[in-house]
PDB file of C-alpha atoms in Angstrom:
ATOM      1  CA  MET A   1      -9.308  10.469 -19.690  1.00  0.00           C
ATOM      2  CA  MET A   2     -13.100  10.313 -20.015  1.00  0.00           C
ATOM      3  CA  LEU A   3     -14.937   8.543 -17.182  1.00  0.00           C
ATOM      4  CA  GLN A   4     -15.882   5.466 -19.228  1.00  0.00           C
ATOM      5  CA  ASP A   5     -12.340   5.153 -20.593  1.00  0.00           C
ATOM      6  CA  LYS A   6     -11.007   5.368 -17.043  1.00  0.00           C
ATOM      7  CA  LEU A   7     -13.429   2.688 -15.838  1.00  0.00           C
ATOM      8  CA  ASN A   8     -12.544   0.449 -18.772  1.00  0.00           C
ATOM      9  CA  PHE A   9      -8.862   0.825 -17.897  1.00  0.00           C
ATOM     10  CA  LEU A  10      -9.408   0.166 -14.179  1.00  0.00           C
ATOM     11  CA  ASN A  11     -11.572  -2.866 -14.901  1.00  0.00           C
ATOM     12  CA  LYS A  12      -8.693  -4.559 -16.715  1.00  0.00           C
ATOM     13  CA  TYR A  13      -6.920  -4.947 -13.380  1.00  0.00           C
ATOM     14  CA  THR A  14      -9.556  -6.128 -10.917  1.00  0.00           C
ATOM     15  CA  LEU A  15      -8.047  -9.651 -11.040  1.00  0.00           C
ATOM     16  CA  SER A  16     -11.582 -11.018 -11.300  1.00  0.00           C
ATOM     17  CA  GLU A  17     -14.070 -11.409 -14.137  1.00  0.00           C
ATOM     18  CA  GLU A  18     -16.944 -11.107 -11.650  1.00  0.00           C
ATOM     19  CA  LEU A  19     -15.894  -7.807 -10.067  1.00  0.00           C
ATOM     20  CA  SER A  20     -16.175  -4.384 -11.625  1.00  0.00           C
ATOM     21  CA  VAL A  21     -15.011  -0.930 -10.596  1.00  0.00           C
ATOM     22  CA  SER A  22     -17.311   1.941  -9.770  1.00  0.00           C
ATOM     23  CA  LEU A  23     -16.364   5.461  -8.717  1.00  0.00           C
ATOM     24  CA  ILE A  24     -18.702   6.804  -6.061  1.00  0.00           C
ATOM     25  CA  GLU A  25     -20.040  10.309  -6.636  1.00  0.00           C
ATOM     26  CA  SER A  26     -19.795  12.690  -3.689  1.00  0.00           C
ATOM     27  CA  ASN A  27     -23.600  12.868  -3.473  1.00  0.00           C
ATOM     28  CA  ASP A  28     -23.838   9.082  -3.073  1.00  0.00           C
ATOM     29  CA  ILE A  29     -21.305   8.613  -0.279  1.00  0.00           C
ATOM     30  CA  ASP A  30     -23.899   8.962   2.467  1.00  0.00           C
ATOM     31  CA  TYR A  31     -25.675   5.892   1.088  1.00  0.00           C
ATOM     32  CA  ILE A  32     -22.701   3.706   2.058  1.00  0.00           C
ATOM     33  CA  GLN A  33     -23.219   1.775   5.286  1.00  0.00           C
ATOM     34  CA  LYS A  34     -21.681   3.711   8.161  1.00  0.00           C
ATOM     35  CA  ASP A  35     -19.047   1.229   9.362  1.00  0.00           C
ATOM     36  CA  LEU A  36     -17.707   0.293   5.917  1.00  0.00           C
ATOM     37  CA  ILE A  37     -15.392   3.286   5.449  1.00  0.00           C
ATOM     38  CA  PRO A  38     -13.658   5.633   7.914  1.00  0.00           C
ATOM     39  CA  ASP A  39     -15.778   8.603   8.982  1.00  0.00           C
ATOM     40  CA  GLU A  40     -12.992  10.951   7.907  1.00  0.00           C
ATOM     41  CA  TRP A  41     -13.036   9.493   4.371  1.00  0.00           C
ATOM     42  CA  ARG A  42     -16.769  10.034   4.247  1.00  0.00           C
ATOM     43  CA  GLU A  43     -16.437  13.719   5.099  1.00  0.00           C
ATOM     44  CA  ILE A  44     -13.453  14.375   2.830  1.00  0.00           C
ATOM     45  CA  LEU A  45     -14.766  12.575  -0.233  1.00  0.00           C
ATOM     46  CA  LYS A  46     -18.128  14.363  -0.064  1.00  0.00           C
ATOM     47  CA  GLU A  47     -16.152  17.527  -0.881  1.00  0.00           C
ATOM     48  CA  LYS A  48     -16.720  18.777  -4.417  1.00  0.00           C
ATOM     49  CA  ASN A  49     -13.528  20.856  -4.541  1.00  0.00           C
ATOM     50  CA  LYS A  50     -10.632  18.660  -5.743  1.00  0.00           C
ATOM     51  CA  SER A  51      -7.880  20.778  -4.194  1.00  0.00           C
ATOM     52  CA  SER A  52      -9.550  20.652  -0.817  1.00  0.00           C
ATOM     53  CA  LYS A  53     -10.072  16.884  -1.052  1.00  0.00           C
ATOM     54  CA  ILE A  54      -6.431  16.314  -1.965  1.00  0.00           C
ATOM     55  CA  SER A  55      -5.175  18.562   0.831  1.00  0.00           C
ATOM     56  CA  ARG A  56      -7.354  16.835   3.416  1.00  0.00           C
ATOM     57  CA  VAL A  57      -6.331  13.341   2.307  1.00  0.00           C
ATOM     58  CA  LEU A  58      -2.653  14.305   2.475  1.00  0.00           C
ATOM     59  CA  ASN A  59      -3.254  15.687   5.964  1.00  0.00           C
ATOM     60  CA  ILE A  60      -4.044  12.119   7.054  1.00  0.00           C
ATOM     61  CA  TRP A  61      -0.635  11.018   5.739  1.00  0.00           C
ATOM     62  CA  LYS A  62       1.063  13.936   7.498  1.00  0.00           C
ATOM     63  CA  ARG A  63      -0.633  13.076  10.775  1.00  0.00           C
ATOM     64  CA  TYR A  64       0.793   9.547  10.846  1.00  0.00           C
ATOM     65  CA  VAL A  65       3.905   9.376   8.611  1.00  0.00           C
ATOM     66  CA  SER A  66       5.015  12.972   8.020  1.00  0.00           C
ATOM     67  CA  ASN A  67       8.680  12.168   8.702  1.00  0.00           C
ATOM     68  CA  GLU A  68       8.714   8.576   7.494  1.00  0.00           C
ATOM     69  CA  MET A  69       7.181   9.295   4.079  1.00  0.00           C
ATOM     70  CA  SER A  70       8.085  12.945   3.594  1.00  0.00           C
ATOM     71  CA  ASN A  71       9.239  12.476  -0.020  1.00  0.00           C
ATOM     72  CA  THR A  72       6.104  10.538  -0.967  1.00  0.00           C
ATOM     73  CA  ILE A  73       3.889  13.201   0.599  1.00  0.00           C
ATOM     74  CA  SER A  74       5.838  15.987  -1.118  1.00  0.00           C
ATOM     75  CA  PHE A  75       5.511  14.255  -4.501  1.00  0.00           C
ATOM     76  CA  LEU A  76       1.784  13.691  -4.035  1.00  0.00           C
ATOM     77  CA  LYS A  77       1.352  17.314  -3.019  1.00  0.00           C
ATOM     78  CA  GLY A  78       2.878  18.401  -6.340  1.00  0.00           C
ATOM     79  CA  PHE A  79       1.461  15.790  -8.717  1.00  0.00           C
ATOM     80  CA  LEU A  80      -1.776  14.405  -7.281  1.00  0.00           C
ATOM     81  CA  ILE A  81      -4.676  15.623  -9.426  1.00  0.00           C
ATOM     82  CA  ASP A  82      -7.623  13.771  -7.887  1.00  0.00           C
ATOM     83  CA  VAL A  83      -8.738  11.441  -5.117  1.00  0.00           C
ATOM     84  CA  GLU A  84     -11.970   9.453  -5.489  1.00  0.00           C
ATOM     85  CA  LEU A  85     -13.819   6.766  -3.604  1.00  0.00           C
ATOM     86  CA  MET A  86     -13.555   3.550  -5.603  1.00  0.00           C
ATOM     87  CA  ALA A  87     -15.594   0.396  -5.081  1.00  0.00           C
ATOM     88  CA  ILE A  88     -14.482  -2.972  -6.431  1.00  0.00           C
ATOM     89  CA  GLY A  89     -17.355  -5.278  -5.635  1.00  0.00           C
ATOM     90  CA  ASP A  90     -18.052  -4.582  -1.956  1.00  0.00           C
ATOM     91  CA  ARG A  91     -14.496  -3.345  -1.225  1.00  0.00           C
ATOM     92  CA  TYR A  92     -13.844   0.386  -0.882  1.00  0.00           C
ATOM     93  CA  SER A  93     -10.545   2.178  -1.550  1.00  0.00           C
ATOM     94  CA  ILE A  94      -9.321   5.653  -2.405  1.00  0.00           C
ATOM     95  CA  LEU A  95      -8.188   5.958  -6.019  1.00  0.00           C
ATOM     96  CA  TYR A  96      -5.276   8.389  -6.377  1.00  0.00           C
ATOM     97  CA  SER A  97      -4.707   9.922  -9.827  1.00  0.00           C
ATOM     98  CA  VAL A  98      -1.078  11.026 -10.067  1.00  0.00           C
ATOM     99  CA  LYS A  99       0.071  13.004 -13.106  1.00  0.00           C
ATOM    100  CA  ASN A 100       3.851  12.672 -13.174  1.00  0.00           C
ATOM    101  CA  ALA A 101       6.436  15.019 -14.699  1.00  0.00           C
ATOM    102  CA  ARG A 102       6.118  13.263 -18.078  1.00  0.00           C
ATOM    103  CA  GLY A 103       2.384  13.970 -18.124  1.00  0.00           C
ATOM    104  CA  LYS A 104       1.370  10.341 -17.617  1.00  0.00           C
ATOM    105  CA  ILE A 105      -1.542   9.654 -15.251  1.00  0.00           C
ATOM    106  CA  LEU A 106      -0.795   6.833 -12.820  1.00  0.00           C
ATOM    107  CA  TYR A 107      -3.491   5.252 -10.684  1.00  0.00           C
ATOM    108  CA  TYR A 108      -2.679   4.216  -7.130  1.00  0.00           C
ATOM    109  CA  GLU A 109      -5.006   2.359  -4.795  1.00  0.00           C
ATOM    110  CA  GLY A 110      -5.117   3.255  -1.114  1.00  0.00           C
ATOM    111  CA  ARG A 111      -6.839   0.414   0.685  1.00  0.00           C
ATOM    112  CA  ASN A 112      -9.393   0.866   3.415  1.00  0.00           C
ATOM    113  CA  PRO A 113      -8.066   0.606   7.002  1.00  0.00           C
ATOM    114  CA  LYS A 114     -11.479  -0.718   8.081  1.00  0.00           C
ATOM    115  CA  GLU A 115     -11.155  -3.768   5.803  1.00  0.00           C
ATOM    116  CA  TYR A 116     -11.226  -7.276   7.223  1.00  0.00           C
ATOM    117  CA  PHE A 117      -7.653  -8.414   7.971  1.00  0.00           C
ATOM    118  CA  ASN A 118      -7.747 -11.512   5.722  1.00  0.00           C
ATOM    119  CA  ASN A 119      -4.214 -12.729   6.550  1.00  0.00           C
ATOM    120  CA  GLU A 120      -4.283 -15.276   9.360  1.00  0.00           C
ATOM    121  CA  GLN A 121      -0.541 -15.583   9.974  1.00  0.00           C
ATOM    122  CA  LEU A 122       0.110 -11.841   9.952  1.00  0.00           C
ATOM    123  CA  GLU A 123      -2.915 -11.168  12.127  1.00  0.00           C
ATOM    124  CA  GLU A 124      -1.437 -13.543  14.715  1.00  0.00           C
ATOM    125  CA  ASP A 125       1.860 -11.606  14.665  1.00  0.00           C
ATOM    126  CA  TRP A 126       0.420  -8.128  14.157  1.00  0.00           C
ATOM    127  CA  SER A 127       1.147  -6.851  17.683  1.00  0.00           C
ATOM    128  CA  LYS A 128       4.865  -7.647  17.125  1.00  0.00           C
ATOM    129  CA  ILE A 129       5.137  -5.494  13.987  1.00  0.00           C
ATOM    130  CA  PRO A 130       6.753  -2.031  14.532  1.00  0.00           C
ATOM    131  CA  ASP A 131       4.329   0.637  15.723  1.00  0.00           C
ATOM    132  CA  LYS A 132       4.694   3.019  12.784  1.00  0.00           C
ATOM    133  CA  ILE A 133       3.975   0.323  10.214  1.00  0.00           C
ATOM    134  CA  ARG A 134       0.882  -0.769  12.117  1.00  0.00           C
ATOM    135  CA  SER A 135      -0.175   2.855  12.453  1.00  0.00           C
ATOM    136  CA  PHE A 136      -0.004   3.379   8.682  1.00  0.00           C
ATOM    137  CA  TYR A 137      -2.078   0.286   7.987  1.00  0.00           C
ATOM    138  CA  GLU A 138      -4.621   1.043  10.709  1.00  0.00           C
ATOM    139  CA  ASN A 139      -5.048   4.773  10.056  1.00  0.00           C
ATOM    140  CA  VAL A 140      -3.896   5.759   6.565  1.00  0.00           C
ATOM    141  CA  HIS A 141      -4.230   2.811   4.179  1.00  0.00           C
ATOM    142  CA  SER A 142      -4.114  -0.952   4.626  1.00  0.00           C
ATOM    143  CA  GLY A 143      -1.908  -1.027   1.524  1.00  0.00           C
ATOM    144  CA  PHE A 144      -0.965   1.651  -1.017  1.00  0.00           C
ATOM    145  CA  TYR A 145       0.362   0.621  -4.435  1.00  0.00           C
ATOM    146  CA  TYR A 146       0.312   1.153  -8.198  1.00  0.00           C
ATOM    147  CA  TYR A 147      -3.118  -0.128  -9.090  1.00  0.00           C
ATOM    148  CA  PRO A 148      -2.461  -2.016 -12.374  1.00  0.00           C
ATOM    149  CA  SER A 149       0.455  -4.097 -11.046  1.00  0.00           C
ATOM    150  CA  LYS A 150      -0.561  -4.170  -7.347  1.00  0.00           C
ATOM    151  CA  SER A 151       3.115  -3.413  -6.609  1.00  0.00           C
ATOM    152  CA  MET A 152       5.670  -0.592  -6.166  1.00  0.00           C
ATOM    153  CA  GLY A 153       4.022   0.177  -2.882  1.00  0.00           C
ATOM    154  CA  LEU A 154       3.020  -1.089   0.521  1.00  0.00           C
ATOM    155  CA  GLU A 155       1.220  -4.371  -0.016  1.00  0.00           C
ATOM    156  CA  SER A 156      -2.394  -4.893   1.007  1.00  0.00           C
ATOM    157  CA  LEU A 157      -2.673  -6.895   4.226  1.00  0.00           C
ATOM    158  CA  GLU A 158      -3.875  -9.984   2.375  1.00  0.00           C
ATOM    159  CA  ASP A 159      -0.890  -9.885  -0.012  1.00  0.00           C
ATOM    160  CA  ILE A 160       1.950  -9.223   2.431  1.00  0.00           C
ATOM    161  CA  THR A 161       4.543 -11.941   1.848  1.00  0.00           C
ATOM    162  CA  TYR A 162       5.337 -14.270   4.739  1.00  0.00           C
ATOM    163  CA  LEU A 163       8.840 -15.462   3.899  1.00  0.00           C
ATOM    164  CA  ASP A 164       8.411 -18.798   5.636  1.00  0.00           C
ATOM    165  CA  ASP A 165       5.688 -19.758   3.144  1.00  0.00           C
ATOM    166  CA  TYR A 166       8.172 -19.998   0.267  1.00  0.00           C
ATOM    167  CA  GLU A 167      11.234 -21.893  -0.882  1.00  0.00           C
ATOM    168  CA  TRP A 168      13.978 -19.388  -1.758  1.00  0.00           C
ATOM    169  CA  ASP A 169      16.602 -20.693  -4.199  1.00  0.00           C
ATOM    170  CA  ILE A 170      18.843 -17.732  -3.377  1.00  0.00           C
ATOM    171  CA  ILE A 171      19.638 -19.421  -0.021  1.00  0.00           C
ATOM    172  CA  GLU A 172      21.889 -21.889  -1.847  1.00  0.00           C
ATOM    173  CA  GLU A 173      23.995 -18.920  -2.972  1.00  0.00           C
ATOM    174  CA  ILE A 174      23.941 -17.138   0.375  1.00  0.00           C
ATOM    175  CA  GLY A 175      24.428 -20.228   2.520  1.00  0.00           C
ATOM    176  CA  GLU A 176      21.953 -20.879   5.304  1.00  0.00           C
ATOM    177  CA  ARG A 177      24.548 -20.067   7.990  1.00  0.00           C
ATOM    178  CA  ASN A 178      24.956 -16.576   6.529  1.00  0.00           C
ATOM    179  CA  LEU A 179      21.263 -15.775   6.659  1.00  0.00           C
ATOM    180  CA  LYS A 180      20.626 -12.872   9.053  1.00  0.00           C
ATOM    181  CA  ILE A 181      16.830 -12.962   9.187  1.00  0.00           C
ATOM    182  CA  ASP A 182      14.445 -15.578  10.519  1.00  0.00           C
ATOM    183  CA  PHE A 183      11.856 -16.474   7.875  1.00  0.00           C
ATOM    184  CA  ALA A 184       9.387 -17.484  10.595  1.00  0.00           C
ATOM    185  CA  SER A 185       9.230 -13.877  11.829  1.00  0.00           C
ATOM    186  CA  SER A 186       9.747 -12.041   8.522  1.00  0.00           C
ATOM    187  CA  TYR A 187       7.228 -10.252   6.314  1.00  0.00           C
ATOM    188  CA  GLY A 188       7.653  -8.423   3.015  1.00  0.00           C
ATOM    189  CA  PHE A 189       5.599  -5.247   3.335  1.00  0.00           C
ATOM    190  CA  PHE A 190       6.784  -3.522   0.164  1.00  0.00           C
ATOM    191  CA  SER A 191       7.152  -5.213  -3.224  1.00  0.00           C
ATOM    192  CA  ASN A 192       8.615  -3.905  -6.464  1.00  0.00           C
ATOM    193  CA  GLY A 193       6.625  -6.518  -8.402  1.00  0.00           C
ATOM    194  CA  MET A 194       9.796  -8.231  -9.649  1.00  0.00           C
ATOM    195  CA  GLY A 195      10.737 -10.421  -6.717  1.00  0.00           C
ATOM    196  CA  THR A 196      12.285  -7.849  -4.371  1.00  0.00           C
ATOM    197  CA  TYR A 197      10.764  -6.995  -0.998  1.00  0.00           C
ATOM    198  CA  VAL A 198      11.376  -4.648   1.897  1.00  0.00           C
ATOM    199  CA  VAL A 199      11.221  -7.139   4.747  1.00  0.00           C
ATOM    200  CA  VAL A 200      10.680  -6.685   8.453  1.00  0.00           C
ATOM    201  CA  ASP A 201      11.874  -9.444  10.773  1.00  0.00           C
ATOM    202  CA  TYR A 202       9.918  -8.529  13.879  1.00  0.00           C
ATOM    203  CA  LYS A 203      12.495 -10.232  16.092  1.00  0.00           C
ATOM    204  CA  ASN A 204      15.068  -7.715  14.835  1.00  0.00           C
ATOM    205  CA  SER A 205      13.086  -4.586  13.984  1.00  0.00           C
ATOM    206  CA  LEU A 206      14.263  -1.989  16.481  1.00  0.00           C
ATOM    207  CA  GLY A 207      14.842   1.376  14.860  1.00  0.00           C
ATOM    208  CA  ASP A 208      12.692   0.275  11.910  1.00  0.00           C
ATOM    209  CA  ASN A 209      15.440  -2.141  10.888  1.00  0.00           C
ATOM    210  CA  ALA A 210      14.650  -3.844   7.567  1.00  0.00           C
ATOM    211  CA  THR A 211      16.152  -6.088   4.915  1.00  0.00           C
ATOM    212  CA  LEU A 212      16.028  -5.756   1.151  1.00  0.00           C
ATOM    213  CA  TRP A 213      15.203  -9.333   0.214  1.00  0.00           C
ATOM    214  CA  SER A 214      15.342 -10.590  -3.374  1.00  0.00           C
ATOM    215  CA  SER A 215      14.639 -13.910  -5.014  1.00  0.00           C
ATOM    216  CA  LYS A 216      17.624 -13.239  -7.311  1.00  0.00           C
ATOM    217  CA  GLU A 217      20.273 -11.225  -5.460  1.00  0.00           C
ATOM    218  CA  GLU A 218      21.965 -11.354  -2.087  1.00  0.00           C
ATOM    219  CA  PRO A 219      20.027  -9.511   0.630  1.00  0.00           C
ATOM    220  CA  GLU A 220      20.957  -6.101   1.980  1.00  0.00           C
ATOM    221  CA  TYR A 221      20.647  -5.921   5.759  1.00  0.00           C
ATOM    222  CA  ASN A 222      20.271  -3.187   8.371  1.00  0.00           C
ATOM    223  CA  LEU A 223      18.382  -0.707   6.225  1.00  0.00           C
ATOM    224  CA  ASN A 224      15.815   1.726   7.529  1.00  0.00           C
ATOM    225  CA  PHE A 225      12.387   0.477   6.460  1.00  0.00           C
ATOM    226  CA  TRP A 226      10.883   3.904   5.827  1.00  0.00           C
ATOM    227  CA  ASP A 227      13.913   5.310   4.005  1.00  0.00           C
ATOM    228  CA  VAL A 228      13.724   2.503   1.431  1.00  0.00           C
ATOM    229  CA  VAL A 229       9.928   2.584   1.111  1.00  0.00           C
ATOM    230  CA  ASP A 230       9.832   6.367   0.743  1.00  0.00           C
ATOM    231  CA  GLU A 231      12.571   6.358  -1.904  1.00  0.00           C
ATOM    232  CA  TRP A 232      11.121   3.492  -3.914  1.00  0.00           C
ATOM    233  CA  MET A 233       7.621   4.929  -3.814  1.00  0.00           C
ATOM    234  CA  VAL A 234       8.846   8.105  -5.491  1.00  0.00           C
ATOM    235  CA  ILE A 235      10.808   6.074  -8.058  1.00  0.00           C
ATOM    236  CA  GLY A 236       7.526   4.349  -8.918  1.00  0.00           C
ATOM    237  CA  PHE A 237       5.747   7.664  -9.408  1.00  0.00           C
ATOM    238  CA  GLU A 238       8.445   8.930 -11.756  1.00  0.00           C
TER     239      GLU A 238
END
């Protein structure tokens, strides 16, 4: 895809008529204010060699979630064709271009761990969230998802669903007495974009315990958070 065609495509999904996408050339990265992006991003994305950039970005993933997201990392290693610094207004992210086995290029956005939190309730509870999840958000990406739909991935901090904020009709089917999570301590970190979430109830999150919560179907309890996220991420790529 030519650069202008790519920008036109990306601009369809900014969710704002005022904001536009720009892709920052390696030579221009040093002009970005020092504290706006991680120092490691700055060094990696100044690289002109794509293979080296990709390898170094994936090394960040390996450092923090090598076991938890091994399938995702393996897929990216085989099918990631570029990583670029993307600006949407004054927000910086890494744009991942993934060419899947069918030859289709998929764009994923890896949000900036230095971004402002912008989620008051979650910020209040952040220290109670399992360590590995916090580590991903604080060191790798504060959200990683399919760019056009903003789903099939780990939600950005501002979009993580706090279950207590919503009325869930499915509870009538389940019966409130049968509910095994507490909405007041439950967050949906992963969304498939169709009303299903991988939820962490921080009061019951030992061993990365998670729930598959749906607005339409009965929940599945006692799943491993990373197993589900890693599997679903790869399904999204394919």
